[in-house]
CSV table of C-alpha atoms in Angstrom, one decimal:
chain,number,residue,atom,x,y,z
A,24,UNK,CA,-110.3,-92.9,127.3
A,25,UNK,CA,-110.0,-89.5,127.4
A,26,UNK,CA,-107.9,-87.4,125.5
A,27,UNK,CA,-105.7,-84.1,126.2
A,28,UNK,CA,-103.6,-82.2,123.6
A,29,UNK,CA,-100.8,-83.1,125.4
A,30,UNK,CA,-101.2,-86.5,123.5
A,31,UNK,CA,-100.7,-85.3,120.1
A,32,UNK,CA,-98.2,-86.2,118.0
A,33,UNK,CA,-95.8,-83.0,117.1
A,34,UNK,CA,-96.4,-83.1,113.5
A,35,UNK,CA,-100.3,-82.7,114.6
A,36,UNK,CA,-99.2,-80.0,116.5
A,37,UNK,CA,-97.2,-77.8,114.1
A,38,UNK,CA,-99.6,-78.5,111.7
A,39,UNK,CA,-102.4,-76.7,114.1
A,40,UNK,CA,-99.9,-73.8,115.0
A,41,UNK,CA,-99.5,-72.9,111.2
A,42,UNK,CA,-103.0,-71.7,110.8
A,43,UNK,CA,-102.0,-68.8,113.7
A,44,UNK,CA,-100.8,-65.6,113.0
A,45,UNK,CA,-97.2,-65.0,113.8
A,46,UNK,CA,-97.5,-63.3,116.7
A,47,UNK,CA,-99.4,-66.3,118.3
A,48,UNK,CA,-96.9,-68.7,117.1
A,49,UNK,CA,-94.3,-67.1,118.9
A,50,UNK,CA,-96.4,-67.7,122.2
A,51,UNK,CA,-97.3,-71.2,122.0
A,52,UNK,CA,-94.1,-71.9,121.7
A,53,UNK,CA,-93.4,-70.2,125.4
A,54,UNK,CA,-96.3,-72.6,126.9
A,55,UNK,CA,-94.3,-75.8,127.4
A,56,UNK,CA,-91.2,-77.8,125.9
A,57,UNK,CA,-93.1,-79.9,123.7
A,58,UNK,CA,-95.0,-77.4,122.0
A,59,UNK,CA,-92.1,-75.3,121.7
A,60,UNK,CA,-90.5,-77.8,120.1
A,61,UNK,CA,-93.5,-78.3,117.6
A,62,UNK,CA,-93.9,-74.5,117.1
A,63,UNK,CA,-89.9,-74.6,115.4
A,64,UNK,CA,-90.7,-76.8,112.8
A,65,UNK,CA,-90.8,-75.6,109.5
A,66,UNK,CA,-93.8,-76.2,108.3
A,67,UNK,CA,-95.3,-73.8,110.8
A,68,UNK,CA,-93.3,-70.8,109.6
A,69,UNK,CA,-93.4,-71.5,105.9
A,70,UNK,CA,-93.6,-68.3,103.6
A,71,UNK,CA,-93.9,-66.1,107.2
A,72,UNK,CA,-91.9,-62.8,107.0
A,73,UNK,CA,-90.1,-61.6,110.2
A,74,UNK,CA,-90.5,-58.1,111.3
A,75,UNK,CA,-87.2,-56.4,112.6
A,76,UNK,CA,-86.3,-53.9,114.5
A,77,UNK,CA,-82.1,-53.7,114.5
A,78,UNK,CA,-81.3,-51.6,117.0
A,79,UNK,CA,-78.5,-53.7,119.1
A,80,UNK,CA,-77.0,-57.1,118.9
A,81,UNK,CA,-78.6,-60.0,119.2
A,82,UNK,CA,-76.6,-63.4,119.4
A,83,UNK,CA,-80.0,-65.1,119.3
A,84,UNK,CA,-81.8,-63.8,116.8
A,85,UNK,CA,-80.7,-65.3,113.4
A,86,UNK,CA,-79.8,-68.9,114.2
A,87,UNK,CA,-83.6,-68.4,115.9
A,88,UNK,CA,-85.0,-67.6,112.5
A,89,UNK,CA,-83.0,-70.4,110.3
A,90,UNK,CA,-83.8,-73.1,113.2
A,91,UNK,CA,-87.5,-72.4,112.0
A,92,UNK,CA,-86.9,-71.8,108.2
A,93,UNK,CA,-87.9,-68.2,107.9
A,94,UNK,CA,-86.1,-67.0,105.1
A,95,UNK,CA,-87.7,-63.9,104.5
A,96,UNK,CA,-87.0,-60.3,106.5
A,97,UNK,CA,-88.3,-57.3,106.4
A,98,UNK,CA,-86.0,-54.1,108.2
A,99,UNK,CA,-88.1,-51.9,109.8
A,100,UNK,CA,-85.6,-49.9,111.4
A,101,UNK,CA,-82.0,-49.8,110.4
A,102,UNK,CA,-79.6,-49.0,113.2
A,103,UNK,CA,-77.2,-51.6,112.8
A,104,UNK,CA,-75.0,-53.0,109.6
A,105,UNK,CA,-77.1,-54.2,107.3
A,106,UNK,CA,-73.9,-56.5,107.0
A,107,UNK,CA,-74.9,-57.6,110.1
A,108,UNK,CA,-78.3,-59.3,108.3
A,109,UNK,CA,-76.7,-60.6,105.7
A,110,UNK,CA,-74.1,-62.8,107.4
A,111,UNK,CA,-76.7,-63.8,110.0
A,112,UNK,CA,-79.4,-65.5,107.3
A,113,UNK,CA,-76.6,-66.9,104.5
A,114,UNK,CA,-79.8,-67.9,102.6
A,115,UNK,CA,-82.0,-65.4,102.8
A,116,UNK,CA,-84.6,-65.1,99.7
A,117,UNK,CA,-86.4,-61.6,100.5
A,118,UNK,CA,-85.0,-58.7,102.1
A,119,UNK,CA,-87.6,-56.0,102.0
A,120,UNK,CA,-85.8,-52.1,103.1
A,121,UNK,CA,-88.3,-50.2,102.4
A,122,UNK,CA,-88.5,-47.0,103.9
A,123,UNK,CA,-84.9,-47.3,105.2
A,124,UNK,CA,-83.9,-43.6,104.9
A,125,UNK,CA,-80.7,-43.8,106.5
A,126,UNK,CA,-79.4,-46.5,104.0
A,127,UNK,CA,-76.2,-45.2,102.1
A,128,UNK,CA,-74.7,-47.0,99.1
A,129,UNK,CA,-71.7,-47.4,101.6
A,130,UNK,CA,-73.3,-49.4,103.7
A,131,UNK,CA,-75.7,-51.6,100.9
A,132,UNK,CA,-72.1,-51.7,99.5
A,133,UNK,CA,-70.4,-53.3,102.9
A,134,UNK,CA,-73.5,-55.9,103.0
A,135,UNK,CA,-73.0,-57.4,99.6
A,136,UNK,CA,-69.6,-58.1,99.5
A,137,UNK,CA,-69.9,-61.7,97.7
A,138,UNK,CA,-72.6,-63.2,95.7
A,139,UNK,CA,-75.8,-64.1,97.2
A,140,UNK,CA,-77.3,-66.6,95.6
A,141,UNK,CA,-80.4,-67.5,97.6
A,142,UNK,CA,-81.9,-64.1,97.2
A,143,UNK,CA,-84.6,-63.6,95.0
A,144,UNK,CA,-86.1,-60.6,96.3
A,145,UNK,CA,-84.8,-57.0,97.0
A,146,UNK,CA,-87.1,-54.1,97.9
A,147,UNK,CA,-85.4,-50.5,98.1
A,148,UNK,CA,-88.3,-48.7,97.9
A,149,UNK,CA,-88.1,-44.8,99.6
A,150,UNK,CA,-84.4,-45.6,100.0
A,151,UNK,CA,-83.9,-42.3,99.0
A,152,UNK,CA,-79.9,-41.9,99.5
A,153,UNK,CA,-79.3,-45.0,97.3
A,154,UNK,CA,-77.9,-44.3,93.8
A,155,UNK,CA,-76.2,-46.3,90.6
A,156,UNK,CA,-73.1,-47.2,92.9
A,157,UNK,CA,-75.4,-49.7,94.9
A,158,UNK,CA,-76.9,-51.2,91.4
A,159,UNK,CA,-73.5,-51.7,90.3
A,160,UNK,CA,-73.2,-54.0,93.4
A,161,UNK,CA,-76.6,-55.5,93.3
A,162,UNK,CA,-75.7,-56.4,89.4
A,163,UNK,CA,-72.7,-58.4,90.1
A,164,UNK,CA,-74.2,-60.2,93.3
A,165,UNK,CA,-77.7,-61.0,93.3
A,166,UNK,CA,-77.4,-62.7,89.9
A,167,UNK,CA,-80.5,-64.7,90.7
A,168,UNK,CA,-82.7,-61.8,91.9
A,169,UNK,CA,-86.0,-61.8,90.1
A,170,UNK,CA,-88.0,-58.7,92.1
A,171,UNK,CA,-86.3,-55.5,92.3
A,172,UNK,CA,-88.1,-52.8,93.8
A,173,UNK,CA,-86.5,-49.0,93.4
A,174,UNK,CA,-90.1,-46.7,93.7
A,175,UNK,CA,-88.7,-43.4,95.2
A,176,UNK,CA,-85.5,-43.8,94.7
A,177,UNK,CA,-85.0,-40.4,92.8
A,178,UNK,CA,-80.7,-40.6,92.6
A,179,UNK,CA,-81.4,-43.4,90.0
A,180,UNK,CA,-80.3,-42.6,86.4
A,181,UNK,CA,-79.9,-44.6,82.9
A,182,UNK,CA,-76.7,-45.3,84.4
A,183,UNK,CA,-78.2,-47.6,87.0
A,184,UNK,CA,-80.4,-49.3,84.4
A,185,UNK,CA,-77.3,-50.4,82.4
A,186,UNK,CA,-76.1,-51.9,85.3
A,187,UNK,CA,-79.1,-53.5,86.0
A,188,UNK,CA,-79.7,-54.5,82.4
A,189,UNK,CA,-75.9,-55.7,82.5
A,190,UNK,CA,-76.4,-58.0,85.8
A,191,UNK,CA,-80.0,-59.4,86.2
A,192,UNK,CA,-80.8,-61.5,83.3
A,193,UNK,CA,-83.5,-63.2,85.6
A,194,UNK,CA,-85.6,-60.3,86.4
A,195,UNK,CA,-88.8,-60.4,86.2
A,196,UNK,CA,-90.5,-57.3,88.3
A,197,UNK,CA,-88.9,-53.9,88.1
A,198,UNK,CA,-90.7,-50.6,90.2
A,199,UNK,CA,-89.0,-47.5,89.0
A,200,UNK,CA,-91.7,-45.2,90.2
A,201,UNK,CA,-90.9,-41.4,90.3
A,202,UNK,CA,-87.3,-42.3,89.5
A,203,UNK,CA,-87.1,-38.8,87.9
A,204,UNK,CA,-83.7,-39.1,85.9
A,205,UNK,CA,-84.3,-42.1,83.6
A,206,UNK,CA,-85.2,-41.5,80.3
A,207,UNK,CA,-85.3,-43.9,76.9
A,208,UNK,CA,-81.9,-44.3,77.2
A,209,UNK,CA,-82.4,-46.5,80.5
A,210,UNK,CA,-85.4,-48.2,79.0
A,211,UNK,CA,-83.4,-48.9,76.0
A,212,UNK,CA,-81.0,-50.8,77.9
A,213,UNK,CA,-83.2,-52.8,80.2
A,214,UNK,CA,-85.0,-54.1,76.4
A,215,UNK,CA,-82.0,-55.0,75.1
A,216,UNK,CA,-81.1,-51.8,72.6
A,217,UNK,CA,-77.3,-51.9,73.5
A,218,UNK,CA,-76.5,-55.4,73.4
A,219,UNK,CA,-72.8,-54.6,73.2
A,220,UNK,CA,-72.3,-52.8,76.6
A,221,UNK,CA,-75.8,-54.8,78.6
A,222,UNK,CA,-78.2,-57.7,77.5
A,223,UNK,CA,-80.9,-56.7,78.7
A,224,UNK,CA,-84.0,-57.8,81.6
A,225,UNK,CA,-85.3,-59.7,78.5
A,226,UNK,CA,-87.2,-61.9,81.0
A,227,UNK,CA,-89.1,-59.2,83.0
A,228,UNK,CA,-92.9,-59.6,83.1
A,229,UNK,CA,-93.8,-56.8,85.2
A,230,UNK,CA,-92.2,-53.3,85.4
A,231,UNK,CA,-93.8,-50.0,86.9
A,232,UNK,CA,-93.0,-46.4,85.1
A,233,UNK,CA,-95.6,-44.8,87.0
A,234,UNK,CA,-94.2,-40.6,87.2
A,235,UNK,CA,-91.3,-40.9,85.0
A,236,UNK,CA,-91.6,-37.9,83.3
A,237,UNK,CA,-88.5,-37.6,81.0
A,238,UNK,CA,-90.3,-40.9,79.3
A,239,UNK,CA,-91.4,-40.7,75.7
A,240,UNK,CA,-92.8,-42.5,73.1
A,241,UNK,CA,-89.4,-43.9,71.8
A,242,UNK,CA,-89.5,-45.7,75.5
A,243,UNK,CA,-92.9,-47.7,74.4
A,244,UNK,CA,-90.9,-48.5,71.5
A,245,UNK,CA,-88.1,-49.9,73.1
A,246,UNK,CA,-90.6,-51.8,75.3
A,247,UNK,CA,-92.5,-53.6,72.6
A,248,UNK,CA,-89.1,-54.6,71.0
A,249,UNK,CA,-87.3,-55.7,73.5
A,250,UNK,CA,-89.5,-56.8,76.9
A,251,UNK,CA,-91.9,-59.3,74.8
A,252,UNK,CA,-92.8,-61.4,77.8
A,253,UNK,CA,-94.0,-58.3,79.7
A,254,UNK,CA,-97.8,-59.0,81.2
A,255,UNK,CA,-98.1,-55.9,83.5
A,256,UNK,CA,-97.2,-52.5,82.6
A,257,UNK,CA,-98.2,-49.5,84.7
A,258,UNK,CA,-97.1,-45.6,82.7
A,259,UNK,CA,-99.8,-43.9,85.1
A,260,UNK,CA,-98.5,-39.9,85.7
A,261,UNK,CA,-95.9,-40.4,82.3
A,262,UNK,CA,-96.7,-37.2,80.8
A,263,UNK,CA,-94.4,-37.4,77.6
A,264,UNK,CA,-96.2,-40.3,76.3
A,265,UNK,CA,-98.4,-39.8,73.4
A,266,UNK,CA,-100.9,-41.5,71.2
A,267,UNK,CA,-98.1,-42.4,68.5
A,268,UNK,CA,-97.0,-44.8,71.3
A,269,UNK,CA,-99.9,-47.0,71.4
A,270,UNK,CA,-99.1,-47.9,68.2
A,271,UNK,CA,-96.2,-49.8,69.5
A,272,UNK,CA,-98.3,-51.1,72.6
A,273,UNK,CA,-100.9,-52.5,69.8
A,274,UNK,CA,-99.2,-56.0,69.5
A,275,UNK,CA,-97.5,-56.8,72.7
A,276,UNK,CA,-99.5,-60.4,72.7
A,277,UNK,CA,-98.4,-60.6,76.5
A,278,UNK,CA,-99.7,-58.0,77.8
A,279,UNK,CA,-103.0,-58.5,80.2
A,280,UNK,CA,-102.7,-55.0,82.1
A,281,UNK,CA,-102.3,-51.7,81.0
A,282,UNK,CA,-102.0,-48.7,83.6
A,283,UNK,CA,-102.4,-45.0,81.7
A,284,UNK,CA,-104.1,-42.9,84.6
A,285,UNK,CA,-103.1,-39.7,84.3
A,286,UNK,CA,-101.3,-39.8,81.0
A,287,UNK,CA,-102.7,-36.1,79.7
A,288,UNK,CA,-101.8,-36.5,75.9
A,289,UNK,CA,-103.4,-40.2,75.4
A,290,UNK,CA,-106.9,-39.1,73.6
A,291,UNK,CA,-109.7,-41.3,71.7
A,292,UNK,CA,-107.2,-41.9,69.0
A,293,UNK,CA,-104.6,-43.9,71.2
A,294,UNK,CA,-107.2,-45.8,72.1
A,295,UNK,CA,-108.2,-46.8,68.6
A,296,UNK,CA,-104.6,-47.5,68.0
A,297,UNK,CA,-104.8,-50.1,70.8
A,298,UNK,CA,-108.1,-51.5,70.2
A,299,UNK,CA,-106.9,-52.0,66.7
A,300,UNK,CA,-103.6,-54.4,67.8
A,301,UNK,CA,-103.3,-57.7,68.4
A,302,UNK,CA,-104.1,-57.1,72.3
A,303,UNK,CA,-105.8,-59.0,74.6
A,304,UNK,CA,-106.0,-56.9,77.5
A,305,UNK,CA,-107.6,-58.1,80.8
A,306,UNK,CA,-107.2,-54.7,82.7
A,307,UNK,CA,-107.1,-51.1,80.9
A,308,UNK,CA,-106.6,-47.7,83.5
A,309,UNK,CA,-107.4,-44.5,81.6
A,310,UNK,CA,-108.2,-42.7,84.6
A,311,UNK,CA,-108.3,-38.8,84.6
A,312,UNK,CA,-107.2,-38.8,80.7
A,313,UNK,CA,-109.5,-36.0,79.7
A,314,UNK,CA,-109.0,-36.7,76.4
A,315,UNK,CA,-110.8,-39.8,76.4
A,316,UNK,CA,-114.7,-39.6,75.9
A,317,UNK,CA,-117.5,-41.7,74.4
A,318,UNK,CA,-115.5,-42.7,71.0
A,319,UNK,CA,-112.9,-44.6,73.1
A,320,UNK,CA,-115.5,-46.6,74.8
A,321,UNK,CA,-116.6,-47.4,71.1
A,322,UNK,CA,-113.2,-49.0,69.9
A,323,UNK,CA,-112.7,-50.8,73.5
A,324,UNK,CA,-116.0,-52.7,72.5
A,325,UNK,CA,-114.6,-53.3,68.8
A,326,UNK,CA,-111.1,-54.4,69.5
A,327,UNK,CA,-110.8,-54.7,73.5
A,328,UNK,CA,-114.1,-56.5,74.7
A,329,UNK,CA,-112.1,-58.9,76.7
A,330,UNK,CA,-111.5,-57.0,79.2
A,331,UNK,CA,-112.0,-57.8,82.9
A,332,UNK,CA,-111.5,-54.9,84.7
A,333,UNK,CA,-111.7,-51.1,83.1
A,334,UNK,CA,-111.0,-47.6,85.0
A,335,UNK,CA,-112.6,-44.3,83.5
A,336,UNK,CA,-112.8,-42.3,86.2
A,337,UNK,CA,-113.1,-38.5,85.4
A,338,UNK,CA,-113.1,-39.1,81.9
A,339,UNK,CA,-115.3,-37.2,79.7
A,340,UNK,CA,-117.9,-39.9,78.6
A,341,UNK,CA,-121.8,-40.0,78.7
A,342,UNK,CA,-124.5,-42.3,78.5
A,343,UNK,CA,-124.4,-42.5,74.7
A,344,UNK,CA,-120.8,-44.2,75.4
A,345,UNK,CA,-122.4,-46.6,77.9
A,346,UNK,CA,-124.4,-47.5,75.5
A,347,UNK,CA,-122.2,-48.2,72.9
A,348,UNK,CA,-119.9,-50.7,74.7
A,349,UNK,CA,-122.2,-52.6,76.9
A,350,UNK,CA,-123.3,-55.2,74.6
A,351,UNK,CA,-119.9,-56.6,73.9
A,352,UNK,CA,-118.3,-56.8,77.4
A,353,UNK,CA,-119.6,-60.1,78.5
A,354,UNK,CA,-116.3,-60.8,80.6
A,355,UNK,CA,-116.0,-57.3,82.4
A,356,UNK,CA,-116.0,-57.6,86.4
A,357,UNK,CA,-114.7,-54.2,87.4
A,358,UNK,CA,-116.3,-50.8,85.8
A,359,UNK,CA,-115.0,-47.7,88.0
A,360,UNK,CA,-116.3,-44.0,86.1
A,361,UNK,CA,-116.3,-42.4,89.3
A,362,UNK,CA,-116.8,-38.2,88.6
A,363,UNK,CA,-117.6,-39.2,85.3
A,364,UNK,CA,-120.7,-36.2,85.7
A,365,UNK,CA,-122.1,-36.5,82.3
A,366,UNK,CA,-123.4,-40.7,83.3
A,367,UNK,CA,-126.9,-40.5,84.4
A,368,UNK,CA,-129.7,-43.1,85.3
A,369,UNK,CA,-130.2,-44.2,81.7
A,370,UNK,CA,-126.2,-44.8,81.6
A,371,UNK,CA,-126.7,-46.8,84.5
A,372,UNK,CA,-129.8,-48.9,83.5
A,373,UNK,CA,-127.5,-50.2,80.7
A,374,UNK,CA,-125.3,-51.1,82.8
A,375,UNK,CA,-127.5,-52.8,84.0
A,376,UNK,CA,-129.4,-54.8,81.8
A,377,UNK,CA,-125.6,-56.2,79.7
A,378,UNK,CA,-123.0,-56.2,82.4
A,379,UNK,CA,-124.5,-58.6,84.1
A,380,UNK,CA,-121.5,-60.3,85.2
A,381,UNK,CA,-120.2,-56.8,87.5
A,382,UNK,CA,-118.5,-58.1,90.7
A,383,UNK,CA,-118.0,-54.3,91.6
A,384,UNK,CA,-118.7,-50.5,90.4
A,385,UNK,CA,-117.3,-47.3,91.5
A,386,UNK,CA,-120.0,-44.2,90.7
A,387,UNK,CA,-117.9,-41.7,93.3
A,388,UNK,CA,-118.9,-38.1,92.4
A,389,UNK,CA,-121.4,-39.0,89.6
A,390,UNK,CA,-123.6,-36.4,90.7
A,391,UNK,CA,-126.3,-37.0,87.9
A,392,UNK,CA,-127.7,-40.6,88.9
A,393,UNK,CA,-130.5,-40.9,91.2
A,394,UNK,CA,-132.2,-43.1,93.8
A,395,UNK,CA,-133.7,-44.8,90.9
A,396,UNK,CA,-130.6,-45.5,88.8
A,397,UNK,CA,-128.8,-46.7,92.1
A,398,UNK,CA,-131.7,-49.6,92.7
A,399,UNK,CA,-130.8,-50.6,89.2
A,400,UNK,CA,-127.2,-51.0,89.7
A,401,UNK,CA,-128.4,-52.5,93.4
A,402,UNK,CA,-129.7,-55.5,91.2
A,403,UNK,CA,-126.9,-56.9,89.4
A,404,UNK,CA,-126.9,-60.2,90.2
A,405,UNK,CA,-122.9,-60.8,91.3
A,406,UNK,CA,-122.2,-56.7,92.4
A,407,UNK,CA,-120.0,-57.3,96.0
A,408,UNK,CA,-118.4,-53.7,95.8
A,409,UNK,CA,-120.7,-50.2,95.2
A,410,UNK,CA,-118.4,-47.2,95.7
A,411,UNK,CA,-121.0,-43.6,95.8
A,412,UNK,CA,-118.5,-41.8,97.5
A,413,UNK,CA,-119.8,-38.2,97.1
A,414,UNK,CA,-123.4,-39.0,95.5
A,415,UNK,CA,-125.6,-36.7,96.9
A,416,UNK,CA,-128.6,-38.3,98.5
A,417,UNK,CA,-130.8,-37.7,101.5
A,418,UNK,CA,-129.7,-39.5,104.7
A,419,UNK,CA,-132.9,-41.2,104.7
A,420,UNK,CA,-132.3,-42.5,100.6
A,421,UNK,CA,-128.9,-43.5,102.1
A,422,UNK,CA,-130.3,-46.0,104.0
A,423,UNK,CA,-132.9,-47.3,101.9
A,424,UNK,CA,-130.2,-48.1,99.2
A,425,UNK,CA,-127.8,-49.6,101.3
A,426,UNK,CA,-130.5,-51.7,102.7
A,427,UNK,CA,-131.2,-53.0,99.4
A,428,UNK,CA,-127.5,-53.1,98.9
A,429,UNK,CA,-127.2,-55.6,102.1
């Protein structure tokens, strides 16, 4: 007995259309009126994010996306109400405005009009015209939002973070990147410092600083106080921190990842003061610090030779560094010291011989190595990612490496 697809039951159906990508989806369900009726169950769309484009109305379009489940939206262009999305998907659990220029507090502020309880996830990132006003809102109606994302939002000040710190007890990822007015005040507020006016983000476990340049040491303070469940911290381009703010960094037990790049006044001795903690760092980014040479790579091996994944790109450390840290990273996986000039082939035979667990190395602009230190690295047993970037080589060497490479 022969049998046609037509015969399966719908459940096998919508099982087999949730393996295609959306776009595909949405044409299977225009080939006939079974499979359309398989392609709306729920199952199919699970954890997909619709793509919109609100330019006019649409009587269709929501009660569309709830008949399948889709409870996450992403506005690419906003010419409409944003009002208009939020009564159309009553449970909606991510709305993702990025890039929205032409969003005003006035009209976040005509969207969120009563408490949304569903949503979990807000991203305003490059909403550039958005300021405290619309956190006041967010505060006192997306009580349950956990991700708030606010990189490029540059009207934001402390006041917005006392809101915030006031409002969304359940927080756990912040982005504040390049928010240029907050300073320790805010920070103080989202850690709890002024319990009288805002409790805090106590809960938050991720939260991005990265170009917040009114930041200081008395912000890392705050931090370690206050946001003891953090895991993921990322103060790359925060110029005002110091050394002394290590210190407090030293015992944040939670921790796993630590973002400095760019941080121009962290030197060899923050590092000690780190290494020296109660840390147990899985990811460290010192990139472009060019205080940082081959005593930092020292105390890493001391006090941070768990790590997984470490950045040292255009620091100023040698092979004599190298050398002095291989032999205790057994777990490291990642190892980028691209334009790191002084490392040559000896740096790299080390490298080498202990890390022999390296999943991926980035040697971009490290104009001392040679063909012969490159067939070493070429050897690791588990390497899947080689970044040379600007090595200079011969075409012909080119292809001899990357042959071994392949």
């Amino acid at each position: 007995m022969e049998t046609h697809i037509s015969c399966l039951f719908p459940e096998i159906l919508a099982m087999i259309f949730s393996y295609l990508d959306v776009r595909d989806k949405g044409r299977v369900a225009q080939v006939c009126t079974a499979w359309r009726d398989a392609s709306y169950h729920k199952s199919v769309w699970r954890g997909v994010e619709a793509k919109l484009h609100l330019r006019r109305a649409n009587p269709s379009l929501f009660p569309s996306l709830q008949a399948r489940g889709i409870r996450r939206v992403q506005i690419l262009s906003l010419r409409r109400s944003l009002s208009y999305v939020i009564q159309g998907m009553p449970n909606i659990e991510s709305l993702n405005l990025s890039g929205c220029y032409n969003l005003t507090d006035n009209g976040l502020g005509h969207a969120f009009v009563q408490e949304i309880p569903s949503l979990r996830v807000l991203n305003l990132s490059l909403c550039k015209q958005i300021t405290d006003s619309s956190l006041g809102r967010i505060a006192q109606y997306l009580k349950n939002l956990e991700v708030l994302e606010l990189g490029g939002c540059s009207n934001i000040t402390n006041t917005g973070l006392l809101l915030i710190a006031w409002g969304l007890h359940r927080l756990k990822s912040l982005n504040l990147r390049s928010c240029r007015h907050v300073s320790d005040v805010g920070i103080g507020h989202l850690a709890g410092m002024t319990r009288s006016a805002a409790e805090g983000c106590l809960s938050l476990e991720y939260l991005t600083l990265q170009d917040c340049q009114k930041l200081t040491d008395l912000s890392l303070k705050h931090i370690s106080k206050g946001l003891t469940k953090l895991k993921v911290l990322n103060l790359s381009f925060c110029g005002g921190i110091s050394d002394a703010g290590m210190i407090h960094l030293s015992h944040m037990t939670s921790l796993w990842s630590l973002n400095l790049r760019s941080c121009d006044n962290i030197s060899d001795t923050g590092i000690m003061h780190l290494a020296m903690g109660t840390l147990r760092l899985s990811g460290l980014d010192v990139s472009f610090c060019d205080k940082i040479g081959d005593q930092s790579l020292a105390y890493i091996a001391q006090g941070l030779y768990q790590l997984k994944s470490l950045s040292l790109c255009s620091c100023h450390i040698s092979d004599d560094g190298i050398n002095r840290m291989v032999r205790q990273m057994h777990e490291l996986r990642t190892l980028n010291i691209g334009q790191c000039v002084r490392i040559t082939d000896k740096g790299l035979e080390l490298i080498a011989d202990h890390l022999t667990h390296l999943t991926g190395i980035d040697l971009y602009g490290c104009t001392k190595i040679t063909k012969r230190g490159l067939e070493r690295i070429t050897q690791l047993p588990c390497l899947k990612v080689l970044n040379l970037g600007l090595w200079q080589m011969t075409e012909s060497e080119k292809t001899e490496i990357l042959g071994l490479y392949t």
